[in-house]
mmCIF file of N, CA and C in Angstrom:
data_model
loop_
_atom_site.group_PDB
_atom_site.id
_atom_site.type_symbol
_atom_site.label_atom_id
_atom_site.label_comp_id
_atom_site.label_asym_id
_atom_site.label_seq_id
_atom_site.Cartn_x
_atom_site.Cartn_y
_atom_site.Cartn_z
ATOM 1 N N UNK A 27 24.565 10.273 82.763
ATOM 2 C CA UNK A 27 23.365 10.303 82.465
ATOM 3 C C UNK A 27 22.646 10.899 83.979
ATOM 4 N N UNK A 28 21.591 11.726 84.543
ATOM 5 C CA UNK A 28 20.819 12.009 85.204
ATOM 6 C C UNK A 28 19.541 10.779 86.004
ATOM 7 N N UNK A 29 19.522 9.783 86.762
ATOM 8 C CA UNK A 29 18.773 9.136 87.468
ATOM 9 C C UNK A 29 17.001 10.400 87.145
ATOM 10 N N UNK A 30 16.503 9.699 86.855
ATOM 11 C CA UNK A 30 14.761 10.194 86.978
ATOM 12 C C UNK A 30 13.880 9.192 88.018
ATOM 13 N N UNK A 31 13.327 9.406 88.819
ATOM 14 C CA UNK A 31 12.512 9.195 89.474
ATOM 15 C C UNK A 31 10.851 8.669 89.141
ATOM 16 N N UNK A 32 10.389 7.544 89.130
ATOM 17 C CA UNK A 32 9.067 7.237 88.287
ATOM 18 C C UNK A 32 8.154 7.275 89.212
ATOM 19 N N UNK A 33 6.580 7.955 88.861
ATOM 20 C CA UNK A 33 5.682 7.763 89.784
ATOM 21 C C UNK A 33 4.722 7.400 88.698
ATOM 22 N N UNK A 34 3.635 6.846 89.119
ATOM 23 C CA UNK A 34 2.285 6.534 88.244
ATOM 24 C C UNK A 34 2.445 5.398 87.652
ATOM 25 N N UNK A 35 3.619 4.921 87.432
ATOM 26 C CA UNK A 35 3.606 4.055 86.397
ATOM 27 C C UNK A 35 3.217 2.418 86.902
ATOM 28 N N UNK A 36 2.115 2.052 85.967
ATOM 29 C CA UNK A 36 1.545 0.312 86.566
ATOM 30 C C UNK A 36 2.034 -0.854 85.832
ATOM 31 N N UNK A 37 1.611 -1.887 86.576
ATOM 32 C CA UNK A 37 2.602 -3.643 86.327
ATOM 33 C C UNK A 37 1.290 -3.131 84.495
ATOM 34 N N UNK A 38 2.118 -4.166 83.605
ATOM 35 C CA UNK A 38 1.369 -4.118 81.990
ATOM 36 C C UNK A 38 1.118 -5.836 82.188
ATOM 37 N N UNK A 39 1.068 -6.665 83.346
ATOM 38 C CA UNK A 39 -0.039 -8.076 82.835
ATOM 39 C C UNK A 39 1.687 -8.696 83.491
ATOM 40 N N UNK A 40 1.898 -10.211 83.584
ATOM 41 C CA UNK A 40 2.300 -10.927 83.986
ATOM 42 C C UNK A 40 3.902 -10.356 83.803
ATOM 43 N N UNK A 41 5.150 -10.276 84.231
ATOM 44 C CA UNK A 41 5.946 -10.462 83.947
ATOM 45 C C UNK A 41 6.016 -9.160 84.104
ATOM 46 N N UNK A 42 5.486 -8.070 84.313
ATOM 47 C CA UNK A 42 5.971 -7.368 85.029
ATOM 48 C C UNK A 42 6.752 -6.157 85.956
ATOM 49 N N UNK A 43 7.742 -5.704 86.394
ATOM 50 C CA UNK A 43 8.178 -5.709 87.410
ATOM 51 C C UNK A 43 7.614 -4.850 88.134
ATOM 52 N N UNK A 44 6.825 -3.784 87.547
ATOM 53 C CA UNK A 44 5.906 -2.183 88.305
ATOM 54 C C UNK A 44 4.800 -2.760 89.281
ATOM 55 N N UNK A 45 4.124 -2.099 90.241
ATOM 56 C CA UNK A 45 3.495 -2.203 90.974
ATOM 57 C C UNK A 45 2.259 -2.035 90.757
ATOM 58 N N UNK A 46 1.414 -2.514 91.448
ATOM 59 C CA UNK A 46 -0.073 -2.107 90.979
ATOM 60 C C UNK A 46 -0.472 -1.304 91.802
ATOM 61 N N UNK A 47 -1.851 -0.459 91.242
ATOM 62 C CA UNK A 47 -2.084 0.845 92.207
ATOM 63 C C UNK A 47 -3.316 0.114 92.740
ATOM 64 N N UNK A 48 -2.842 0.807 93.819
ATOM 65 C CA UNK A 48 -4.090 -0.097 94.848
ATOM 66 C C UNK A 48 -5.311 1.472 95.311
ATOM 67 N N UNK A 49 -6.231 1.011 94.582
ATOM 68 C CA UNK A 49 -7.342 2.047 95.202
ATOM 69 C C UNK A 49 -7.906 2.101 96.497
ATOM 70 N N UNK A 50 -8.256 2.409 97.464
ATOM 71 C CA UNK A 50 -8.447 3.071 98.315
ATOM 72 C C UNK A 50 -10.015 4.110 98.517
ATOM 73 N N UNK A 51 -11.149 2.799 99.318
ATOM 74 C CA UNK A 51 -12.139 3.528 99.629
ATOM 75 C C UNK A 51 -12.673 4.471 99.788
ATOM 76 N N UNK A 52 -11.273 5.449 101.044
ATOM 77 C CA UNK A 52 -12.106 6.491 101.623
ATOM 78 C C UNK A 52 -10.901 7.325 100.936
ATOM 79 N N UNK A 53 -11.022 8.898 100.509
ATOM 80 C CA UNK A 53 -9.758 9.483 100.258
ATOM 81 C C UNK A 53 -9.074 9.786 101.044
ATOM 82 N N UNK A 54 -7.714 10.116 100.850
ATOM 83 C CA UNK A 54 -6.194 10.257 101.895
ATOM 84 C C UNK A 54 -6.102 12.087 102.134
ATOM 85 N N UNK A 55 -5.018 12.217 103.442
ATOM 86 C CA UNK A 55 -5.179 13.077 104.139
ATOM 87 C C UNK A 55 -4.493 13.861 103.424
ATOM 88 N N UNK A 56 -5.025 15.413 102.746
ATOM 89 C CA UNK A 56 -4.148 16.551 101.611
ATOM 90 C C UNK A 56 -4.841 15.662 100.124
ATOM 91 N N UNK A 57 -5.616 14.856 100.013
ATOM 92 C CA UNK A 57 -5.740 14.672 98.823
ATOM 93 C C UNK A 57 -5.667 15.586 97.337
ATOM 94 N N UNK A 58 -6.710 16.661 98.428
ATOM 95 C CA UNK A 58 -6.797 17.521 97.747
ATOM 96 C C UNK A 58 -6.637 18.458 97.037
ATOM 97 N N UNK A 59 -5.579 19.562 98.595
ATOM 98 C CA UNK A 59 -4.327 19.917 98.360
ATOM 99 C C UNK A 59 -3.324 19.212 97.208
ATOM 100 N N UNK A 60 -2.734 17.890 97.618
ATOM 101 C CA UNK A 60 -2.109 17.033 96.265
ATOM 102 C C UNK A 60 -2.962 17.196 95.080
ATOM 103 N N UNK A 61 -4.087 17.481 94.852
ATOM 104 C CA UNK A 61 -4.541 17.882 93.774
ATOM 105 C C UNK A 61 -4.522 19.235 92.758
ATOM 106 N N UNK A 62 -4.368 19.622 93.235
ATOM 107 C CA UNK A 62 -4.582 21.330 93.059
ATOM 108 C C UNK A 62 -3.276 21.470 92.468
ATOM 109 N N UNK A 63 -2.011 21.242 93.813
ATOM 110 C CA UNK A 63 -0.882 21.439 93.413
ATOM 111 C C UNK A 63 -0.261 20.431 92.699
ATOM 112 N N UNK A 64 -0.677 19.858 91.425
ATOM 113 C CA UNK A 64 -0.452 18.455 90.292
ATOM 114 C C UNK A 64 -0.971 19.248 89.306
ATOM 115 N N UNK A 65 -1.916 20.556 89.461
ATOM 116 C CA UNK A 65 -2.351 20.481 88.292
ATOM 117 C C UNK A 65 -1.887 21.852 87.941
ATOM 118 N N UNK A 66 -1.212 22.425 88.614
ATOM 119 C CA UNK A 66 -0.849 23.836 88.748
ATOM 120 C C UNK A 66 0.810 23.191 87.677
ATOM 121 N N UNK A 67 1.789 22.126 88.682
ATOM 122 C CA UNK A 67 2.420 21.639 88.418
ATOM 123 C C UNK A 67 2.962 21.131 86.985
ATOM 124 N N UNK A 68 1.531 19.836 86.313
ATOM 125 C CA UNK A 68 1.500 19.941 85.036
ATOM 126 C C UNK A 68 1.249 21.010 84.581
ATOM 127 N N UNK A 69 0.784 21.690 85.068
ATOM 128 C CA UNK A 69 0.807 23.591 83.673
ATOM 129 C C UNK A 69 1.628 24.591 83.942
ATOM 130 N N UNK A 70 2.609 23.862 84.664
ATOM 131 C CA UNK A 70 4.058 24.152 84.803
ATOM 132 C C UNK A 70 4.849 23.722 84.229
ATOM 133 N N UNK A 71 4.288 22.578 83.339
ATOM 134 C CA UNK A 71 4.965 21.388 82.920
ATOM 135 C C UNK A 71 5.209 21.908 81.068
ATOM 136 N N UNK A 72 3.927 22.055 81.632
ATOM 137 C CA UNK A 72 3.390 22.069 79.631
ATOM 138 C C UNK A 72 4.277 23.914 79.283
ATOM 139 N N UNK A 73 4.525 24.044 79.895
ATOM 140 C CA UNK A 73 4.736 25.566 79.667
ATOM 141 C C UNK A 73 6.317 25.856 79.479
ATOM 142 N N UNK A 74 7.264 25.298 80.286
ATOM 143 C CA UNK A 74 8.384 25.141 80.948
ATOM 144 C C UNK A 74 9.754 23.253 81.257
ATOM 145 N N UNK A 75 9.030 22.696 81.272
ATOM 146 C CA UNK A 75 9.170 21.021 81.447
ATOM 147 C C UNK A 75 9.822 20.709 80.129
ATOM 148 N N UNK A 76 9.680 19.387 80.191
ATOM 149 C CA UNK A 76 9.913 18.527 79.240
ATOM 150 C C UNK A 76 8.549 17.574 79.120
ATOM 151 N N UNK A 77 7.470 17.463 78.215
ATOM 152 C CA UNK A 77 6.784 16.660 78.206
ATOM 153 C C UNK A 77 7.154 15.567 77.031
ATOM 154 N N UNK A 78 6.669 14.332 76.879
ATOM 155 C CA UNK A 78 6.936 13.256 75.881
ATOM 156 C C UNK A 78 5.910 12.800 75.302
ATOM 157 N N UNK A 79 5.382 13.039 73.980
ATOM 158 C CA UNK A 79 3.765 12.077 73.836
ATOM 159 C C UNK A 79 4.436 10.685 72.750
ATOM 160 N N UNK A 80 2.952 10.310 73.521
ATOM 161 C CA UNK A 80 3.018 8.729 72.302
ATOM 162 C C UNK A 80 2.442 8.438 72.302
ATOM 163 N N UNK A 81 2.348 7.359 71.059
ATOM 164 C CA UNK A 81 1.031 7.322 70.062
ATOM 165 C C UNK A 81 0.910 5.717 70.951
ATOM 166 N N UNK A 82 -0.530 5.962 70.567
ATOM 167 C CA UNK A 82 -1.288 4.869 71.448
ATOM 168 C C UNK A 82 -1.913 5.809 72.387
ATOM 169 N N UNK A 83 -1.882 4.866 73.505
ATOM 170 C CA UNK A 83 -2.663 5.370 74.891
ATOM 171 C C UNK A 83 -2.528 4.924 76.136
ATOM 172 N N UNK A 84 -2.684 5.214 76.812
ATOM 173 C CA UNK A 84 -2.219 4.045 77.824
ATOM 174 C C UNK A 84 -3.942 4.018 78.699
ATOM 175 N N UNK A 85 -4.239 3.148 79.467
ATOM 176 C CA UNK A 85 -5.502 1.978 80.203
ATOM 177 C C UNK A 85 -5.599 2.455 80.998
ATOM 178 N N UNK A 86 -6.560 2.601 82.001
ATOM 179 C CA UNK A 86 -6.425 2.652 83.639
ATOM 180 C C UNK A 86 -6.584 1.150 83.552
ATOM 181 N N UNK A 87 -5.975 0.623 85.522
ATOM 182 C CA UNK A 87 -5.574 -0.807 85.217
ATOM 183 C C UNK A 87 -6.285 -0.810 86.292
ATOM 184 N N UNK A 88 -7.146 -0.142 86.991
ATOM 185 C CA UNK A 88 -8.529 0.095 87.257
ATOM 186 C C UNK A 88 -9.919 -0.623 86.641
ATOM 187 N N UNK A 89 -10.709 1.082 85.367
ATOM 188 C CA UNK A 89 -11.411 0.730 84.982
ATOM 189 C C UNK A 89 -11.351 1.225 83.777
ATOM 190 N N UNK A 90 -10.320 0.379 82.941
ATOM 191 C CA UNK A 90 -10.403 1.046 82.282
ATOM 192 C C UNK A 90 -10.530 2.023 80.954
ATOM 193 N N UNK A 91 -10.374 3.016 81.598
ATOM 194 C CA UNK A 91 -11.085 4.739 81.057
ATOM 195 C C UNK A 91 -9.153 4.444 80.096
ATOM 196 N N UNK A 92 -9.758 5.504 79.180
ATOM 197 C CA UNK A 92 -8.097 5.809 78.619
ATOM 198 C C UNK A 92 -7.708 7.223 79.370
ATOM 199 N N UNK A 93 -6.855 7.083 79.495
ATOM 200 C CA UNK A 93 -5.613 7.624 80.412
ATOM 201 C C UNK A 93 -4.663 8.629 79.241
ATOM 202 N N UNK A 94 -4.521 8.531 78.073
ATOM 203 C CA UNK A 94 -3.816 9.605 77.378
ATOM 204 C C UNK A 94 -2.421 8.874 76.865
ATOM 205 N N UNK A 95 -1.617 9.880 76.552
ATOM 206 C CA UNK A 95 -0.173 9.065 76.151
ATOM 207 C C UNK A 95 0.802 9.828 76.579
ATOM 208 N N UNK A 96 0.375 11.104 77.578
ATOM 209 C CA UNK A 96 1.514 12.205 78.007
ATOM 210 C C UNK A 96 2.530 11.920 79.182
ATOM 211 N N UNK A 97 3.432 11.951 78.910
ATOM 212 C CA UNK A 97 4.623 11.589 80.104
ATOM 213 C C UNK A 97 5.367 13.425 80.480
ATOM 214 N N UNK A 98 5.331 14.171 81.672
ATOM 215 C CA UNK A 98 5.637 15.012 82.091
ATOM 216 C C UNK A 98 6.956 14.341 82.909
ATOM 217 N N UNK A 99 7.479 15.304 82.678
ATOM 218 C CA UNK A 99 9.806 15.688 83.105
ATOM 219 C C UNK A 99 9.228 16.115 83.963
ATOM 220 N N UNK A 100 10.450 16.713 85.021
ATOM 221 C CA UNK A 100 10.691 17.728 86.342
ATOM 222 C C UNK A 100 11.829 17.549 86.982
ATOM 223 N N UNK A 101 11.916 18.429 86.867
ATOM 224 C CA UNK A 101 13.356 18.344 88.460
ATOM 225 C C UNK A 101 13.614 17.355 88.651
ATOM 226 N N UNK A 102 13.773 16.000 87.849
ATOM 227 C CA UNK A 102 14.196 14.750 88.100
ATOM 228 C C UNK A 102 13.408 13.452 88.602
ATOM 229 N N UNK A 103 11.934 14.050 88.307
ATOM 230 C CA UNK A 103 10.683 12.882 88.383
ATOM 231 C C UNK A 103 10.238 13.220 87.048
ATOM 232 N N UNK A 104 9.448 11.671 86.699
ATOM 233 C CA UNK A 104 8.617 11.626 85.375
ATOM 234 C C UNK A 104 7.395 11.201 86.268
ATOM 235 N N UNK A 105 6.482 11.313 85.689
ATOM 236 C CA UNK A 105 5.079 10.365 85.312
ATOM 237 C C UNK A 105 3.887 10.932 84.577
ATOM 238 N N UNK A 106 2.957 10.026 84.564
ATOM 239 C CA UNK A 106 2.362 10.262 82.897
ATOM 240 C C UNK A 106 0.765 10.877 83.630
ATOM 241 N N UNK A 107 0.558 11.515 82.285
ATOM 242 C CA UNK A 107 -0.906 12.551 83.192
ATOM 243 C C UNK A 107 -1.765 11.481 82.999
ATOM 244 N N UNK A 108 -2.508 10.444 82.935
ATOM 245 C CA UNK A 108 -2.788 10.123 83.847
ATOM 246 C C UNK A 108 -3.214 9.409 84.883
ATOM 247 N N UNK A 109 -1.759 10.025 85.593
ATOM 248 C CA UNK A 109 -1.677 9.939 86.817
ATOM 249 C C UNK A 109 -2.672 10.713 87.962
ATOM 250 N N UNK A 110 -3.263 11.825 87.343
ATOM 251 C CA UNK A 110 -4.719 12.475 88.307
ATOM 252 C C UNK A 110 -5.843 11.654 88.554
ATOM 253 N N UNK A 111 -5.630 11.228 87.411
ATOM 254 C CA UNK A 111 -7.249 9.806 87.175
ATOM 255 C C UNK A 111 -6.790 9.242 88.597
ATOM 256 N N UNK A 112 -6.393 8.138 88.215
ATOM 257 C CA UNK A 112 -5.922 7.491 89.173
ATOM 258 C C UNK A 112 -5.878 8.442 91.119
ATOM 259 N N UNK A 113 -5.739 8.940 90.944
ATOM 260 C CA UNK A 113 -5.598 10.070 92.820
ATOM 261 C C UNK A 113 -6.969 10.728 92.567
ATOM 262 N N UNK A 114 -7.826 11.268 91.693
ATOM 263 C CA UNK A 114 -8.850 11.622 92.487
ATOM 264 C C UNK A 114 -9.969 10.848 91.311
ATOM 265 N N UNK A 115 -10.329 9.362 90.856
ATOM 266 C CA UNK A 115 -10.956 8.788 90.695
ATOM 267 C C UNK A 115 -11.383 7.357 91.945
ATOM 268 N N UNK A 116 -9.636 7.138 91.741
ATOM 269 C CA UNK A 116 -9.233 5.700 92.655
ATOM 270 C C UNK A 116 -8.399 5.941 94.505
ATOM 271 N N UNK A 117 -8.544 7.444 94.707
ATOM 272 C CA UNK A 117 -8.108 7.862 95.812
ATOM 273 C C UNK A 117 -6.615 7.046 95.736
ATOM 274 N N UNK A 118 -5.677 6.918 94.935
ATOM 275 C CA UNK A 118 -4.609 5.884 94.413
ATOM 276 C C UNK A 118 -3.598 7.192 95.571
ATOM 277 N N UNK A 119 -2.967 6.372 96.904
ATOM 278 C CA UNK A 119 -2.043 7.194 97.115
ATOM 279 C C UNK A 119 -0.709 7.784 97.045
ATOM 280 N N UNK A 120 -0.028 8.553 96.135
ATOM 281 C CA UNK A 120 1.658 9.030 95.910
ATOM 282 C C UNK A 120 1.812 8.422 97.104
ATOM 283 N N UNK A 121 3.264 8.101 96.596
ATOM 284 C CA UNK A 121 5.015 7.849 97.448
ATOM 285 C C UNK A 121 5.016 8.681 98.240
ATOM 286 N N UNK A 122 5.014 9.156 99.390
ATOM 287 C CA UNK A 122 5.561 10.160 99.832
ATOM 288 C C UNK A 122 6.072 11.100 99.431
ATOM 289 N N UNK A 123 7.440 10.414 98.941
ATOM 290 C CA UNK A 123 8.610 11.820 98.339
ATOM 291 C C UNK A 123 7.849 12.030 97.424
ATOM 292 N N UNK A 124 7.054 11.333 96.127
ATOM 293 C CA UNK A 124 5.836 12.119 94.988
ATOM 294 C C UNK A 124 5.121 13.179 95.757
ATOM 295 N N UNK A 125 4.573 13.420 96.798
ATOM 296 C CA UNK A 125 3.884 13.706 97.495
ATOM 297 C C UNK A 125 4.233 15.310 98.394
ATOM 298 N N UNK A 126 5.698 14.799 98.394
ATOM 299 C CA UNK A 126 6.693 16.133 99.093
ATOM 300 C C UNK A 126 7.265 17.197 98.218
ATOM 301 N N UNK A 127 7.389 16.243 96.963
ATOM 302 C CA UNK A 127 7.961 16.897 95.473
ATOM 303 C C UNK A 127 7.284 17.558 94.676
ATOM 304 N N UNK A 128 5.223 16.844 94.426
ATOM 305 C CA UNK A 128 4.612 18.410 94.573
ATOM 306 C C UNK A 128 4.213 19.664 94.946
ATOM 307 N N UNK A 129 4.187 19.136 96.723
ATOM 308 C CA UNK A 129 3.829 19.913 97.331
ATOM 309 C C UNK A 129 4.215 21.068 97.430
ATOM 310 N N UNK A 130 5.971 20.383 97.391
ATOM 311 C CA UNK A 130 7.329 21.436 97.574
ATOM 312 C C UNK A 130 7.549 22.085 96.449
ATOM 313 N N UNK A 131 7.185 21.933 94.917
ATOM 314 C CA UNK A 131 7.625 22.772 93.945
ATOM 315 C C UNK A 131 6.464 24.532 93.551
#
C-alpha cells in the first residue's frame, strides 16, 4: 500500500497528535501564486483525481467557520477542501514540500 502525505489536517482537541494551524499576521512569499496553483490543482483533481466526501464537516480551528467535508488526493498527497481557507484567511503557510508539490504540478 502506497503511503500518502497529508497536509492541512489539524488537531482535534486534547490527545491529538496533529499540529495546530499557525496564523501569520503578514502574507508569506508566493502566497498568491500558491493559492492560484492550488485552485487549479483542486479543479484538476475534481476532474481526474480522487476526492472523498464525508458526512458532517470540518470547522476552522482558528475562526470556527465551516470548511466542508471533502478531501483531495493526488500524486501521493491528500489535503482537505478547507485548506485554502487557512491559507487565504489566516496566512497559514503550507509545508515547503507541499508548496513545491502544488507549484510543480
